[in-house]
């Protein structure tokens, strides 16, 4: 057994116990009851702070936020929400914004400072931007490798069939370094569910990568699309490798229909991502979890062309999930926390996640009595450790 | 004109202008363009921070929160939500909690530190606690008079007709120092809309005080009760003196019915309080404002027997109102901010509110570019001034 390089003493775990956490080579190699004796290894006294695994930011857009850049007032659509017009507004906004890599860094700093140590970001790949955004974000990811682990999804923001050359671009995006294939409202955007999914799952199968599809379509159309995605997932034995982001259809259908859908989704090993939107029906988190569905979360858009909200804080997101879901008991608040930690790790198939021996030493210290209190109080005082190294404290990233 | 006692220099107002604010005797006596010259009076350099009026916490319960006390896990009702069972749970919880005055102080410190300088709190008055809670909160209010202005509502938590002796207690509560008469779901709680309102408006008329009624009843029953309250308000010429808190019925009826109701509410000068709840339909803020209804807000319960949420931050509440209402444009974000500032002042009929000459020097400095950014970013760095005196900075109350 390798010797402990750093011993984190007096860490209060979620069960209330006080432990000393030994770290070596960026991994947790020991978790023992806190001892009154002076530790031998280099030690960091956590002083009884609550210690939780680093948060999983499961859905973000590193390429499109204006956070940290000049304020861009939200421009409403001309005649009610129109996704094509919004994409056009986004192109206009991005033309006048700071360079993408600068904006991506701003957003990463925000997320890391708030305690996210793992992330999945969608990055636009379409006929207009080609693979340029992906190239930029790949380079930024490399620069941040000691701060946060990032999965990138090739995201067809302008549709796959409607945007010329996109199927080929999706394929190239994976070769270039994207980790997953994305998708976007196969029915309402491309008007061709099967054609859209043929490309998504085709590229995924060819490269052996996972899938994460944006699905805003609601009601029975959304439900139908979910069923089609589940069916393809099972046919390709991709259980555990497919996620649907938003899945609004699960939020606005009768509970009996949603229960049946939840069984299908669970049996297909498809994960559901929700950010608990403010004025839109969203998937019933408790019902899905009870059915065995992995529900994870993310900030989604942060201060971009789609809306002005978002703070990059996955603990705050857990509060919002609980608040919007009517979670009041300690067990319910723990469930909201699970969504932004362990369930996120499961959906992203993260290796070595959690406070356990052998896992990466990625953790956050919080000034809170326990997890339920942390979820409702969202304490700002935090220290964030990545691979055992302090990477952020009280809202500021610490450079090596 | 009295000489300036303190000059607050380089205050950025909501319109972006940089001003020097002169204060004397706790009031604003001058607002002039910032000058490069060294000021003569004792001066405080605000350094270009955004300066906004102190927030209006329009609905809170100072007697029932456990904030700052030991954590009490939320206990769900035995067979779905039952307000009588919840009141019983509350009594059990309060019997084991820290003394009420200590808990009220904890909650006040939280609110003041977040920037509230004006507050309306409901205080339980019923057959079980009598006027005891009111006595406690009145004493605490006196101790906090230099920190925050507080209106107290005699709140019949156990109903008026169902709880023996409550009509008499409501009357005595006003004589004792409560500022308003409260009420609670006249239909579903007391099962007698007219009987309940007879007492509420009877006591109000006798003492010449305002009214603020909790109304959770939804749908057409809620709407009917709103109409009855509006009708009595007009009959007694109490326009501007009556508020309905929650008014869930406005959130779950067809928009045409709500539009008609909004016209009645506006014509009756009745204000509507909403805290933008998480998983419950709530009044459409924009529609009501457009119709001329004064919409204000409050934290309502903070970590008490009803739910574990709440942080006493009215700027965060403005974000929640915007988030839950789908407010994205700058004008919409400003509307959310207005709900927790000027509209709150109007609903509470506050004298001398706002950043204007002659008003109380109650203001908050924020690290934000402008109001829309403040609403979405909820900056934590704040200084809070009451009557020109610094009462809190960055989350901590400063004792004189
Ligand atoms: Zn997205
Ligand atoms: Zn209340």
mmCIF file with all atom_site columns, C-alpha atoms and ligand atoms in Angstrom, chain B residues 59 61 214 246 300, ligand 2:
data_model
loop_
_atom_site.group_PDB
_atom_site.id
_atom_site.type_symbol
_atom_site.label_atom_id
_atom_site.label_alt_id
_atom_site.label_comp_id
_atom_site.label_asym_id
_atom_site.label_entity_id
_atom_site.label_seq_id
_atom_site.pdbx_PDB_ins_code
_atom_site.Cartn_x
_atom_site.Cartn_y
_atom_site.Cartn_z
_atom_site.occupancy
_atom_site.B_iso_or_equiv
_atom_site.pdbx_formal_charge
_atom_site.auth_seq_id
_atom_site.auth_comp_id
_atom_site.auth_asym_id
_atom_site.auth_atom_id
_atom_site.pdbx_PDB_model_num
ATOM   1 C  CA  . UNK B 1 59  ? -44.753 38.228 4.551  1.00 0.00 ? 59  UNK B CA  1
ATOM   2 C  CA  . UNK B 1 61  ? -43.636 34.422 10.407 1.00 0.00 ? 61  UNK B CA  1
ATOM   3 C  CA  . UNK B 1 214 ? -53.861 34.073 4.142  1.00 0.00 ? 214 UNK B CA  1
ATOM   4 C  CA  . UNK B 1 246 ? -50.936 33.479 -1.650 1.00 0.00 ? 246 UNK B CA  1
ATOM   5 C  CA  . UNK B 1 300 ? -43.265 33.299 4.162  1.00 0.00 ? 300 UNK B CA  1
HETATM 6 ZN ZN1 . LIG C 2 .   ? -47.794 32.859 5.826  1.00 0.00 ? 2   LIG C ZN1 1
#
